[in-house]
Coordinates of C-alpha atoms in Angstrom, one line a residue:
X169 CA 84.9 103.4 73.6
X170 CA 87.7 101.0 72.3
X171 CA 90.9 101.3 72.5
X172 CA 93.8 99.5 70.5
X173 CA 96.8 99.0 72.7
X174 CA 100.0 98.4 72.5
X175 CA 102.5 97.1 75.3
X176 CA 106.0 98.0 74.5
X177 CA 108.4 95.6 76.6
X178 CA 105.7 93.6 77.1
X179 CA 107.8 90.3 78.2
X180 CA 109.2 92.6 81.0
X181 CA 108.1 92.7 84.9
X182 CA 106.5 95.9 84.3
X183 CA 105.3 94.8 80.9
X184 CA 103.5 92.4 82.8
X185 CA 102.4 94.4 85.6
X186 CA 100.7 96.9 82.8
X187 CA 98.9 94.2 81.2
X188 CA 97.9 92.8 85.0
X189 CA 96.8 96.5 85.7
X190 CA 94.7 97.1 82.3
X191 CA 92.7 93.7 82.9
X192 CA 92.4 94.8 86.8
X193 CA 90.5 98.5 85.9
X194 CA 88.8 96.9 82.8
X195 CA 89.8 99.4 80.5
X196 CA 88.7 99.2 77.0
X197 CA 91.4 96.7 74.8
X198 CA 89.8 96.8 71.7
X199 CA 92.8 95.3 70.1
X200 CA 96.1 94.3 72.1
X201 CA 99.9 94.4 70.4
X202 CA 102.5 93.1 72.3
X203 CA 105.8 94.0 71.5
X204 CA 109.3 93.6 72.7
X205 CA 113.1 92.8 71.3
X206 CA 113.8 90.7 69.0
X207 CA 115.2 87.9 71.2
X208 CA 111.6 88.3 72.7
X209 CA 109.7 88.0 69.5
X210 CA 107.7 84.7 68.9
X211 CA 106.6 84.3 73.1
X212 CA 102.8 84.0 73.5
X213 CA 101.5 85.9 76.3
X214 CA 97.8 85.4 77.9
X215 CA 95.8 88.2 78.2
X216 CA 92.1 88.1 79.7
X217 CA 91.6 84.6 78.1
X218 CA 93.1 85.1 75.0
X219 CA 96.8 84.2 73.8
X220 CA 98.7 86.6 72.2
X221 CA 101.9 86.4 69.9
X222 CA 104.8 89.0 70.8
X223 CA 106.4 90.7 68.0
X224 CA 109.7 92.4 67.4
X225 CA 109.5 96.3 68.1
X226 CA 110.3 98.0 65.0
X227 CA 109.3 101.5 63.5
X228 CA 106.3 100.5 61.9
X229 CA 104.8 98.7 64.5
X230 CA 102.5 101.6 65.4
X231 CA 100.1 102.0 62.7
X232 CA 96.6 102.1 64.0
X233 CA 97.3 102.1 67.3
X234 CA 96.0 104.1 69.3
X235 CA 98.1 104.6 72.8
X236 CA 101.1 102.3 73.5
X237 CA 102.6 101.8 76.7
X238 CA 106.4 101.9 77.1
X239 CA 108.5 100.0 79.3
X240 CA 111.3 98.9 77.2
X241 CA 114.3 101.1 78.8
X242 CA 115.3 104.4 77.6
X243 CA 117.4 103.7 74.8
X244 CA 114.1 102.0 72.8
X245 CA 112.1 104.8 74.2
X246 CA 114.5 107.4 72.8
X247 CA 114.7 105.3 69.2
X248 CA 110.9 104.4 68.4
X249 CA 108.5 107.0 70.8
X250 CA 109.0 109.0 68.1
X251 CA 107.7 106.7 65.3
X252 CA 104.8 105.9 67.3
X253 CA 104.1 109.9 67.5
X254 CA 104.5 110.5 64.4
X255 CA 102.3 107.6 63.5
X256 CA 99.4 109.1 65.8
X257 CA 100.0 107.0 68.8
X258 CA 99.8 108.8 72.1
X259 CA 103.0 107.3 74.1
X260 CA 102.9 106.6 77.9
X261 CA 107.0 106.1 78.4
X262 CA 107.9 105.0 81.7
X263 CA 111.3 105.3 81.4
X264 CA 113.7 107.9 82.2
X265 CA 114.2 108.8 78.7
X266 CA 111.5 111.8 78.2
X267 CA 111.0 112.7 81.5
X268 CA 112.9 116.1 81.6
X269 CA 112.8 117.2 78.2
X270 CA 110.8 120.3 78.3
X271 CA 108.2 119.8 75.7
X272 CA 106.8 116.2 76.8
X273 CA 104.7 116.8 79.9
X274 CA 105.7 114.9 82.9
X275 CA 102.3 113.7 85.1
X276 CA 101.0 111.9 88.0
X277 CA 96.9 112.4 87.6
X278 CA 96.7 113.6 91.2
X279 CA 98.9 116.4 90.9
X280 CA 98.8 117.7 87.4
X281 CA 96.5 116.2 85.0
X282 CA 96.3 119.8 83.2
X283 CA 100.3 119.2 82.1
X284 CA 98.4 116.1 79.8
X285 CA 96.8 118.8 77.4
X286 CA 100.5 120.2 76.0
X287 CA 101.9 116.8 74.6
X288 CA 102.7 116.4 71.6
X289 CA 102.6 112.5 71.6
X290 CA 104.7 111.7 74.0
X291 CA 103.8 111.9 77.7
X292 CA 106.2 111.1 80.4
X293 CA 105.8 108.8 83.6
X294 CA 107.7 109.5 86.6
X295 CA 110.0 107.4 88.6
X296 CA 108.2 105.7 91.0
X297 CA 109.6 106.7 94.5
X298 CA 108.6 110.5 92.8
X299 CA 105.3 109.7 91.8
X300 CA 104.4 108.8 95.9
X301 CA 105.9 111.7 96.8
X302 CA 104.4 114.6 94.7
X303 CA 101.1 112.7 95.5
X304 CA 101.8 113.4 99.5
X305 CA 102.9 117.2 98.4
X306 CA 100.7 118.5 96.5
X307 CA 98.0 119.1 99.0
X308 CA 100.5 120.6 101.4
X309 CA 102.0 122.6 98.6
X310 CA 98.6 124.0 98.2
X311 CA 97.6 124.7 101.9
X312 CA 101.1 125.7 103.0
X313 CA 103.6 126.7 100.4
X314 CA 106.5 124.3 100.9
X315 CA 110.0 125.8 101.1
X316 CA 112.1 122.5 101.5
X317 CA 111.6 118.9 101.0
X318 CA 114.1 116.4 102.6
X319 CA 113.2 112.8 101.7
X320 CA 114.9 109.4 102.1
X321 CA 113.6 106.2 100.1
X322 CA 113.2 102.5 100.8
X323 CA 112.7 100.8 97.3
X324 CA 112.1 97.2 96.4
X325 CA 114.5 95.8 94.6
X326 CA 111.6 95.1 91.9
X327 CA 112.2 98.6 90.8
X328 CA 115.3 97.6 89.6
X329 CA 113.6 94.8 86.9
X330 CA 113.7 91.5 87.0
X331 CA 117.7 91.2 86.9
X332 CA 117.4 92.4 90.4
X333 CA 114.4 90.1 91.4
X334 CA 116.2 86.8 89.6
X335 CA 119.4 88.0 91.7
X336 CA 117.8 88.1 94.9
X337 CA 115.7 84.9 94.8
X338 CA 118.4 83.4 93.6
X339 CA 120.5 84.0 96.5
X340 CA 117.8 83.2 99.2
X341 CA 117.8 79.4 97.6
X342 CA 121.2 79.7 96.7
X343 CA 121.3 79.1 93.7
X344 CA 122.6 82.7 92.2
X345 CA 125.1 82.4 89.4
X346 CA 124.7 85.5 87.8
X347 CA 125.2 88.7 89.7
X348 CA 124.4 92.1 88.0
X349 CA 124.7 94.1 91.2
X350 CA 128.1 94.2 92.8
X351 CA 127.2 93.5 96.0
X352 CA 124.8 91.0 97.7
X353 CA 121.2 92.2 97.6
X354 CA 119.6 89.3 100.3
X355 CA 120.0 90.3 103.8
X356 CA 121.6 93.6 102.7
X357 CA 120.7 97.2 101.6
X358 CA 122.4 99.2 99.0
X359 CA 122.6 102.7 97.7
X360 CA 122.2 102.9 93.9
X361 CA 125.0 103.5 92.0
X362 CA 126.5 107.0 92.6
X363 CA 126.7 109.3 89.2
X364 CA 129.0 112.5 88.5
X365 CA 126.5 114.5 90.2
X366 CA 128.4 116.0 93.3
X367 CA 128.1 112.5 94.9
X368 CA 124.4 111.9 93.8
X369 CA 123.5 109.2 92.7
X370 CA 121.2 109.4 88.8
X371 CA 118.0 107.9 91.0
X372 CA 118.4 110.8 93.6
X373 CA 118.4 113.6 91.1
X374 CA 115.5 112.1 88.9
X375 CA 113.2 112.5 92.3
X376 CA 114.5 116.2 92.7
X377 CA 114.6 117.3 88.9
X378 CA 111.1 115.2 88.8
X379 CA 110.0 116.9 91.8
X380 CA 110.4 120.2 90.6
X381 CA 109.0 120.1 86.8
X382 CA 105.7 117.7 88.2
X383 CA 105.0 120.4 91.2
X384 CA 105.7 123.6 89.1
X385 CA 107.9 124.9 91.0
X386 CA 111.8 125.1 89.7
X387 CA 113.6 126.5 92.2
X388 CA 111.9 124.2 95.0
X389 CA 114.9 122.8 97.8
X390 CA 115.0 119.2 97.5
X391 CA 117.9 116.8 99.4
X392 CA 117.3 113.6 98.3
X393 CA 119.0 109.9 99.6
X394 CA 117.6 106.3 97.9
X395 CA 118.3 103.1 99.2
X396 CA 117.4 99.5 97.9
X397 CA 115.9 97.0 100.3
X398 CA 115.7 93.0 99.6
X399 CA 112.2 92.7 99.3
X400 CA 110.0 92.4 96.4
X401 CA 107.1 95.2 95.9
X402 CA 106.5 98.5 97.8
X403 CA 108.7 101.3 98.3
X404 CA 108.5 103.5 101.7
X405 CA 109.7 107.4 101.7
X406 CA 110.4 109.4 105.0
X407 CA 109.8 112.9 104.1
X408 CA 110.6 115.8 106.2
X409 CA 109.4 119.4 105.1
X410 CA 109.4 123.0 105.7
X411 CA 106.8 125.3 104.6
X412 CA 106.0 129.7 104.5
X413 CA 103.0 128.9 106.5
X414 CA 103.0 127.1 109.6
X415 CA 100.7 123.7 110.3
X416 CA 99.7 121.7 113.6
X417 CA 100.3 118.1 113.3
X418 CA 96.4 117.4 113.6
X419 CA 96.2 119.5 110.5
X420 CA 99.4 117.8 108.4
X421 CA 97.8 114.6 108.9
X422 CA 94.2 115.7 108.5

């Protein structure tokens, strides 16, 4: 099998990290198209030996292309997803933008691979402190039946994209001029922004609305609080549940 790619955000930290991850597994790159904004258009980029030229994202850039990866933001995946659909691309969006609209299927292969059958073009990728956690659940759901979830994340500040990586190495060598995040990130942890969400903030409801639609189950307690660390890569979750039927320890863990 070959496959004709396409990287949407391509010039991105997790632009790179998909290409980094498609050359790690090996998987079958026929033919590679990066693309990105136009202020990104013209980079080269190297890919398994060969250089590659980035052009602007548009919507005709998906004919013949057979799956293309987005990590552009929402507000590209909301404007061109639906070209590449239409132009019969199958869309990975790993944005926020899809995610909870009830006819693109949400997934994390471990937990429910069947969901992939119902797209319609367009399949959804969770946020990331979700994806660990439905992973830890689903065998427990399974065994046990949970009837609360109470979880508290540690995430890199590489989720937040390279303006938060630039920020933070920046203020280790002191050299930081630009400062998207209001606060200091080095030396410090931060809650994420709080939304109009009863004091939520939008990263804690994505992991209990994502939580619920990925698990199948929509009426499934979840109490969520997310916190940034300064480090760069790996997120930790501290996850405390209830279920209808009871467990020993030796069992949970087995």
């Amino acid at each position: 099998m070959s496959v004709h790619i396409a990287v949407v955000g391509a010039t991105g930290l997790v632009g790179q990290t998909m290409l980094k991850v498609l050359k790690e597994h090996d998987f079958p790159v026929h033919r590679l198209t990066l693309l990105a904004s136009k202020r990104s258009a013209g980079k080269k980029i190297n890919f398994n030996g060969q250089e590659y030229e980035v052009q602007e994202l548009t919507k005709d850039s998906f004919k013949g292309i057979d799956i293309a990866l987005f990590s552009a933001g929402s507000g590209p995946s909301k404007e061109f997803a639906p070209y590449a659909a239409a132009a019969g691309c199958v869309v990975v969006d790993n944005s926020s933008a899809w995610r909870m609209h009830p006819e693109v299927p949400l997934v994390v292969p471990e937990v429910n691979a069947h969901a992939i059958d119902l797209h319609k073009g367009i399949i959804a990728n969770p946020n990331c402190s979700t994806i660990q956690l439905v992973v830890a659940l689903k065998p427990l759901h399974d065994k046990y039946v949970l009837k609360r979830v109470i979880v508290s994340t540690y995430q890199s500040i590489s989720g937040a994209g390279q303006t938060g990586v630039d920020q933070l190495m920046g203020e280790l060598a002191g050299t930081a001029k630009e400062t998207p995040y209001p606060h200091p990130i080095a030396f410090n942890t931060m809650f994420h922004p709080i939304a109009e969400y009863d004091g939520f903030s939008e990263e804690e409801i994505k992991v209990k609305n994502e939580t619920r639609k990925i698990m199948e189950i929509p009426d499934l307690r979840v109490a969520v609080t997310c916190v940034r660390l300064p480090i760069l890569g790996g997120h930790g979750e501290s996850v405390n549940i209830e279920t209808e039927h009871p467990f020993t320890p030796r069992e949970l863990r087995d």
